[in-house]
Short mmCIF file of C-alpha atoms and ligand atoms in Angstrom, two decimals:
data_model
loop_
_atom_site.label_atom_id
_atom_site.label_comp_id
_atom_site.label_asym_id
_atom_site.label_seq_id
_atom_site.Cartn_x
_atom_site.Cartn_y
_atom_site.Cartn_z
CA UNK A 221 27.21 -30.10 -5.59
CA UNK A 222 25.77 -30.36 -1.95
CA UNK A 223 23.11 -27.61 -1.48
CA UNK A 224 22.89 -26.87 1.76
CA UNK A 225 19.27 -26.43 3.50
CA UNK A 226 17.95 -23.28 5.19
CA UNK A 227 15.52 -23.63 7.67
CA UNK A 228 13.74 -21.06 9.90
CA UNK A 229 12.42 -22.05 13.62
CA UNK A 230 9.80 -19.14 15.11
CA UNK A 231 10.27 -20.11 18.54
CA UNK A 232 10.80 -17.93 21.39
CA UNK A 233 14.77 -17.12 22.75
CA UNK A 234 15.04 -18.79 26.69
CA UNK A 235 18.13 -17.42 28.39
CA UNK A 236 18.10 -20.50 30.12
CA UNK A 237 16.95 -23.99 30.38
CA UNK A 238 17.64 -25.37 26.86
CA UNK A 239 14.58 -25.19 25.27
CA UNK A 240 13.48 -23.67 21.90
CA UNK A 241 16.19 -21.99 19.73
CA UNK A 242 18.75 -22.83 22.07
CA UNK A 243 17.86 -26.41 21.29
CA UNK A 244 16.76 -26.32 17.71
CA UNK A 245 19.68 -24.22 16.67
CA UNK A 246 22.51 -26.31 17.85
CA UNK A 247 20.66 -29.62 16.56
CA UNK A 248 19.74 -28.68 13.31
CA UNK A 249 23.15 -26.79 12.59
CA UNK A 250 25.00 -30.14 14.06
CA UNK A 251 22.73 -31.93 11.16
CA UNK A 252 23.96 -29.85 8.66
CA UNK A 253 20.92 -27.52 8.15
CA UNK A 254 21.31 -23.50 8.35
CA UNK A 255 18.93 -22.58 11.05
CA UNK A 256 17.90 -18.89 10.77
CA UNK A 257 15.61 -17.69 13.61
CA UNK A 258 12.47 -15.59 13.46
CA UNK A 259 12.05 -14.70 17.63
CA UNK A 260 8.63 -14.73 19.30
CA UNK A 261 9.57 -13.97 23.04
CA UNK A 262 12.69 -12.88 24.77
CA UNK A 263 12.32 -14.84 28.15
CA UNK A 264 15.26 -15.05 31.20
CA UNK A 265 14.34 -18.48 31.31
CA UNK A 266 11.32 -21.32 30.22
CA UNK A 267 8.17 -20.70 32.47
CA UNK A 268 8.49 -24.49 33.28
CA UNK A 269 9.59 -24.72 36.95
CA UNK A 270 11.42 -21.63 37.71
CA UNK A 271 9.95 -18.43 39.72
CA UNK A 272 10.51 -14.68 38.92
CA UNK A 273 11.37 -15.21 34.90
CA UNK A 274 11.26 -11.88 32.53
CA UNK A 275 9.10 -12.24 29.52
CA UNK A 276 9.14 -9.74 26.75
CA UNK A 277 6.62 -10.17 23.88
CA UNK A 278 8.09 -9.64 20.43
CA UNK A 279 4.95 -9.85 18.68
CA UNK A 280 5.71 -6.31 16.88
CA UNK A 281 9.38 -6.89 16.71
CA UNK A 282 8.07 -9.96 14.31
CA UNK A 283 7.12 -8.00 11.88
CA UNK A 284 9.82 -5.51 11.20
CA UNK A 285 12.24 -8.54 11.17
CA UNK A 286 9.34 -9.98 8.28
CA UNK A 287 9.26 -6.77 6.24
CA UNK A 288 13.29 -6.93 6.25
CA UNK A 289 13.12 -10.54 5.44
CA UNK A 290 10.54 -9.41 2.70
CA UNK A 291 12.96 -6.79 1.00
CA UNK A 292 15.41 -9.85 0.95
CA UNK A 293 12.78 -12.07 -1.03
CA UNK A 294 14.14 -14.99 1.03
CA UNK A 295 12.46 -18.32 0.69
CA UNK A 296 12.89 -20.93 2.82
CA UNK A 297 13.71 -25.06 2.61
CA UNK A 298 11.77 -25.31 6.06
CA UNK A 299 9.73 -23.32 8.43
CA UNK A 300 9.22 -24.80 12.14
CA UNK A 301 7.21 -22.99 14.63
CA UNK A 302 7.20 -23.57 18.18
CA UNK A 303 6.58 -21.86 21.11
CA UNK A 304 4.11 -18.71 20.25
CA UNK A 305 3.45 -16.05 23.11
CA UNK A 306 0.55 -14.26 21.76
CA UNK A 307 -2.47 -15.49 19.56
CA UNK A 308 -1.81 -13.20 17.40
CA UNK A 309 1.67 -14.50 16.40
CA UNK A 310 -0.39 -17.55 15.02
CA UNK A 311 -1.98 -15.34 12.51
CA UNK A 312 1.98 -13.86 11.65
CA UNK A 313 2.95 -17.29 11.22
CA UNK A 314 0.35 -18.44 9.13
CA UNK A 315 1.07 -15.14 6.59
CA UNK A 316 4.76 -15.66 7.18
CA UNK A 317 4.73 -19.18 5.88
CA UNK A 318 2.68 -17.76 2.62
CA UNK A 319 5.25 -15.30 1.95
CA UNK A 320 8.32 -17.48 2.80
CA UNK A 321 8.17 -21.42 2.14
CA UNK A 322 9.80 -22.75 -0.92
CA UNK A 323 7.34 -24.18 -3.46
CA UNK A 324 9.18 -28.03 -1.79
CA UNK A 325 9.55 -26.37 1.79
CA UNK A 326 8.64 -28.61 4.68
CA UNK A 327 6.37 -26.70 7.37
CA UNK A 328 6.50 -28.28 10.86
CA UNK A 329 4.70 -27.01 13.42
CA UNK A 330 4.62 -27.92 17.24
CA UNK A 331 1.56 -26.55 18.70
CA UNK A 332 3.77 -25.76 22.09
CA UNK A 333 0.69 -24.98 24.70
CA UNK A 334 1.21 -27.87 27.63
CA UNK A 335 2.08 -30.80 29.20
CA UNK A 336 0.98 -33.22 31.96
CA UNK A 337 -2.76 -32.28 30.76
CA UNK A 338 -2.49 -28.52 31.63
CA UNK A 339 -1.52 -25.47 30.03
CA UNK A 340 1.81 -23.61 29.70
CA UNK A 341 1.91 -20.59 31.99
CA UNK A 342 0.25 -17.66 29.70
CA UNK A 343 -1.69 -20.19 27.78
CA UNK A 344 -5.78 -20.53 27.49
CA UNK A 345 -7.91 -22.51 25.11
CA UNK A 346 -7.88 -19.31 22.82
CA UNK A 347 -4.62 -20.42 22.14
CA UNK A 348 -5.64 -23.98 21.19
CA UNK A 349 -8.93 -22.64 19.19
CA UNK A 350 -6.66 -20.54 17.02
CA UNK A 351 -3.39 -23.14 16.63
CA UNK A 352 -5.93 -25.06 14.70
CA UNK A 353 -5.78 -22.86 11.44
CA UNK A 354 -2.04 -23.20 11.76
CA UNK A 355 -2.20 -26.70 11.92
CA UNK A 356 -4.10 -26.34 8.03
CA UNK A 357 -0.55 -24.96 6.80
CA UNK A 358 1.06 -28.01 8.52
CA UNK A 359 3.17 -30.57 6.52
CA UNK A 360 4.00 -31.96 9.73
CA UNK A 361 2.38 -31.44 13.31
CA UNK A 362 4.28 -32.58 16.26
CA UNK A 363 2.07 -32.15 19.14
CA UNK A 364 2.48 -34.32 22.69
CA UNK A 365 -0.39 -36.14 24.11
CA UNK A 366 -1.32 -33.30 25.97
CA UNK A 367 -1.67 -30.62 22.95
CA UNK A 368 -3.55 -32.91 20.74
CA UNK A 369 -6.31 -33.64 23.22
CA UNK A 370 -6.26 -29.39 23.66
CA UNK A 371 -6.51 -29.67 19.33
CA UNK A 372 -9.13 -32.08 19.35
CA UNK A 373 -11.12 -30.69 22.37
CA UNK A 374 -11.01 -34.31 24.04
CA UNK A 375 -10.80 -34.65 28.02
CA UNK A 376 -7.12 -35.02 28.46
CA UNK A 377 -6.31 -38.41 30.70
CA UNK A 378 -2.54 -39.86 31.52
CA UNK A 379 -2.75 -43.13 29.80
CA UNK A 380 -1.86 -45.93 29.49
CA UNK A 381 -3.60 -46.05 26.06
CA UNK A 382 -4.16 -48.49 23.47
CA UNK A 383 -2.92 -48.64 19.86
CA UNK A 384 -6.43 -48.11 18.51
CA UNK A 385 -7.07 -45.04 20.86
CA UNK A 386 -3.46 -43.66 19.34
CA UNK A 387 -4.14 -44.33 15.40
CA UNK A 388 -8.10 -42.80 16.21
CA UNK A 389 -6.03 -39.43 17.70
CA UNK A 390 -3.54 -39.80 15.04
CA UNK A 391 -6.37 -40.02 12.05
CA UNK A 392 -8.63 -36.79 14.14
CA UNK A 393 -5.11 -34.83 13.91
CA UNK A 394 -4.77 -35.16 10.54
CA UNK A 395 -8.06 -34.62 9.68
CA UNK A 396 -7.37 -30.78 11.17
CA UNK A 397 -5.42 -30.25 7.60
CA UNK A 398 -2.08 -31.38 8.06
CA UNK A 399 -0.68 -34.24 6.42
CA UNK A 400 1.86 -35.90 8.54
CA UNK A 401 1.70 -36.20 12.37
CA UNK A 402 4.17 -37.30 15.17
CA UNK A 403 2.38 -37.55 18.44
CA UNK A 404 4.98 -37.87 21.70
CA UNK A 405 4.12 -39.18 25.01
CA UNK A 406 2.54 -42.25 23.45
CA UNK A 407 2.39 -45.23 26.23
CA UNK A 408 0.67 -48.77 26.49
CA UNK A 409 2.03 -49.69 29.83
CA UNK A 410 4.68 -48.38 32.36
CA UNK A 411 7.55 -49.43 30.92
CA UNK A 412 7.95 -47.84 27.39
CA UNK A 413 6.91 -44.50 25.73
CA UNK A 414 7.60 -42.72 23.29
CA UNK A 415 6.11 -41.33 19.44
CA UNK A 416 3.41 -42.71 17.17
CA UNK A 417 3.23 -41.56 13.55
CA UNK A 418 0.78 -41.62 10.53
CA UNK A 419 1.38 -40.32 6.76
CA UNK A 420 -1.72 -39.46 5.59
CA UNK A 421 -0.41 -39.82 1.93
CA UNK A 422 0.31 -43.08 2.45
CA UNK A 423 -1.38 -44.46 4.84
CA UNK A 424 1.29 -45.75 6.92
CA UNK A 425 1.11 -45.73 10.76
CA UNK A 426 4.26 -46.05 13.16
CA UNK A 427 5.60 -46.33 16.51
CA UNK A 428 9.02 -45.47 18.21
CA UNK A 429 8.57 -46.66 21.98
CA UNK A 430 12.03 -46.55 24.18
CA UNK A 431 12.22 -47.43 28.16
CA UNK A 432 10.41 -44.94 30.01
CA UNK A 433 12.67 -43.04 32.43
CA UNK A 434 11.21 -41.75 35.58
CA UNK A 435 10.52 -38.15 36.17
CA UNK A 436 9.80 -34.95 34.07
CA UNK A 437 12.34 -33.69 31.99
CA UNK A 438 11.84 -29.79 30.68
CA UNK A 439 12.52 -29.47 26.75
CA UNK A 440 12.66 -32.88 25.42
CA UNK A 441 9.41 -31.68 23.02
CA UNK A 442 11.64 -29.17 21.81
CA UNK A 443 14.71 -31.90 21.26
CA UNK A 444 12.46 -34.70 19.79
CA UNK A 445 11.07 -31.96 17.25
CA UNK A 446 14.54 -30.30 16.16
CA UNK A 447 16.02 -34.15 15.68
CA UNK A 448 12.77 -35.21 13.94
CA UNK A 449 12.72 -32.01 11.65
CA UNK A 450 16.61 -32.62 11.06
CA UNK A 451 15.99 -36.20 9.98
CA UNK A 452 13.25 -35.37 7.82
CA UNK A 453 15.51 -32.74 5.77
CA UNK A 454 18.44 -35.38 5.54
CA UNK A 455 16.12 -37.26 3.45
CA UNK A 456 14.66 -40.05 6.46
CA UNK A 457 11.20 -41.32 5.85
CA UNK A 458 8.75 -40.28 8.22
CA UNK A 459 9.53 -43.59 10.56
CA UNK A 460 12.90 -43.37 10.46
CA UNK A 461 13.32 -39.65 11.66
CA UNK A 462 10.93 -41.07 14.32
CA UNK A 463 12.94 -43.40 15.13
CA UNK A 464 15.93 -41.46 15.12
CA UNK A 465 14.38 -38.61 16.99
CA UNK A 466 13.25 -40.98 19.89
CA UNK A 467 16.51 -42.62 20.47
CA UNK A 468 18.32 -38.85 20.11
CA UNK A 469 15.76 -37.56 23.16
CA UNK A 470 15.99 -41.38 25.73
CA UNK A 471 19.86 -41.13 25.09
CA UNK A 472 19.78 -37.33 26.31
CA UNK A 473 17.80 -38.23 29.42
CA UNK A 474 19.69 -41.21 30.20
CA UNK A 475 22.53 -38.74 30.12
CA UNK A 476 20.76 -35.95 32.61
CA UNK A 477 19.63 -39.04 34.83
CA UNK A 478 23.47 -40.19 35.04
CA UNK A 479 24.70 -36.42 35.91
CA UNK A 480 21.66 -36.13 38.35
CA UNK A 481 21.56 -32.51 37.04
CA UNK A 482 18.29 -29.95 38.04
CA UNK A 483 15.97 -31.12 35.32
CA UNK A 484 14.41 -27.52 35.01
CA UNK A 485 17.85 -26.90 32.94
CA UNK A 486 16.96 -29.36 30.42
CA UNK A 487 18.35 -32.36 28.96
CA UNK A 488 22.15 -33.04 28.07
CA UNK A 489 21.45 -33.70 24.73
CA UNK A 490 24.96 -31.72 23.23
CA UNK A 491 26.62 -35.04 24.78
CA UNK A 492 24.61 -36.80 22.43
CA UNK A 493 25.07 -35.10 18.75
CA UNK A 494 27.78 -37.39 18.15
CA UNK A 495 25.97 -40.35 17.84
CA UNK A 496 22.99 -38.40 16.71
CA UNK A 497 24.72 -37.25 13.00
CA UNK A 498 26.27 -40.60 12.96
CA UNK A 499 22.54 -41.95 12.75
CA UNK A 500 21.69 -39.46 10.02
CA UNK A 501 25.09 -40.70 8.07
CA UNK A 502 27.03 -37.53 8.30
O1 PXL B 157 9.84 -26.70 25.89
C1 PXL B 157 8.60 -25.57 25.42
C2 PXL B 157 8.60 -24.30 25.66
C3 PXL B 157 9.28 -23.28 25.21
N1 PXL B 157 9.34 -22.14 25.22
C4 PXL B 157 9.35 -21.46 26.81
C5 PXL B 157 8.68 -22.35 27.46
C6 PXL B 157 7.84 -24.04 27.18
C7 PXL B 157 7.65 -24.81 28.03
O2 PXL B 157 7.32 -24.11 29.40
O3 PXL B 157 8.04 -21.89 28.94
C8 PXL B 157 9.22 -20.35 27.10
#
């Protein structure tokens, strides 16, 4: 019997702009994973580039949802936390993991805080400080390089980086207490970019690079993380899942560039789902 896995993403609902749940749910569902949502905030759009967006913090509502779910005695095969709209929510996620994780469950934390060396609107060093506590609960942490620098209290620089430097960052990130780390935005020159992974249990470092495409494409961190988790829950190794996620993100960026759409609306990942699920062997 094929037992379907059940994951939950703890993430915001941004009505437009292809990020968070509007990325995680379609990608993970396509990968055969039942994907539930614990919403952290409701926004008219994400905060990256739109003006006049609405923002409703759902910190209190989360407690009511959790109370109901406790009464149902739910347990998840995977918990994926993304955009947490307040520092309080970080502690809510820690308690949530303790209550709702199956013994064999996989916890993935994307410490969403910033990009290109800067915090996203509404985030501050307090968030980074608190986020370190959540990192300890993660099986796998998926920061971009900006977030990795923030978590390690390092001063950001744009790169290119060296392989030794990236390995050092991976080791330092796993020293925060997570078992595995995958860092995005890794580049050693101006022609390629991708992700570097490290599994502290096997000691294996790996790298998945793809040709760099000029421009800033919103929501690619969420596309990458959702694809990575989809791969892991479909029994791919960390290196295989990282390669598949890099290629899926790259394909989505290429489609977006070809279409010439406003990049604030995210990447055209929908068109790349068929090849993505073929890579997963589905
Ligand atoms: O993709 C990260 C993200 C998620 N959710 C919201 C955001 C951002 C990045 O800007 O604003 C609301």
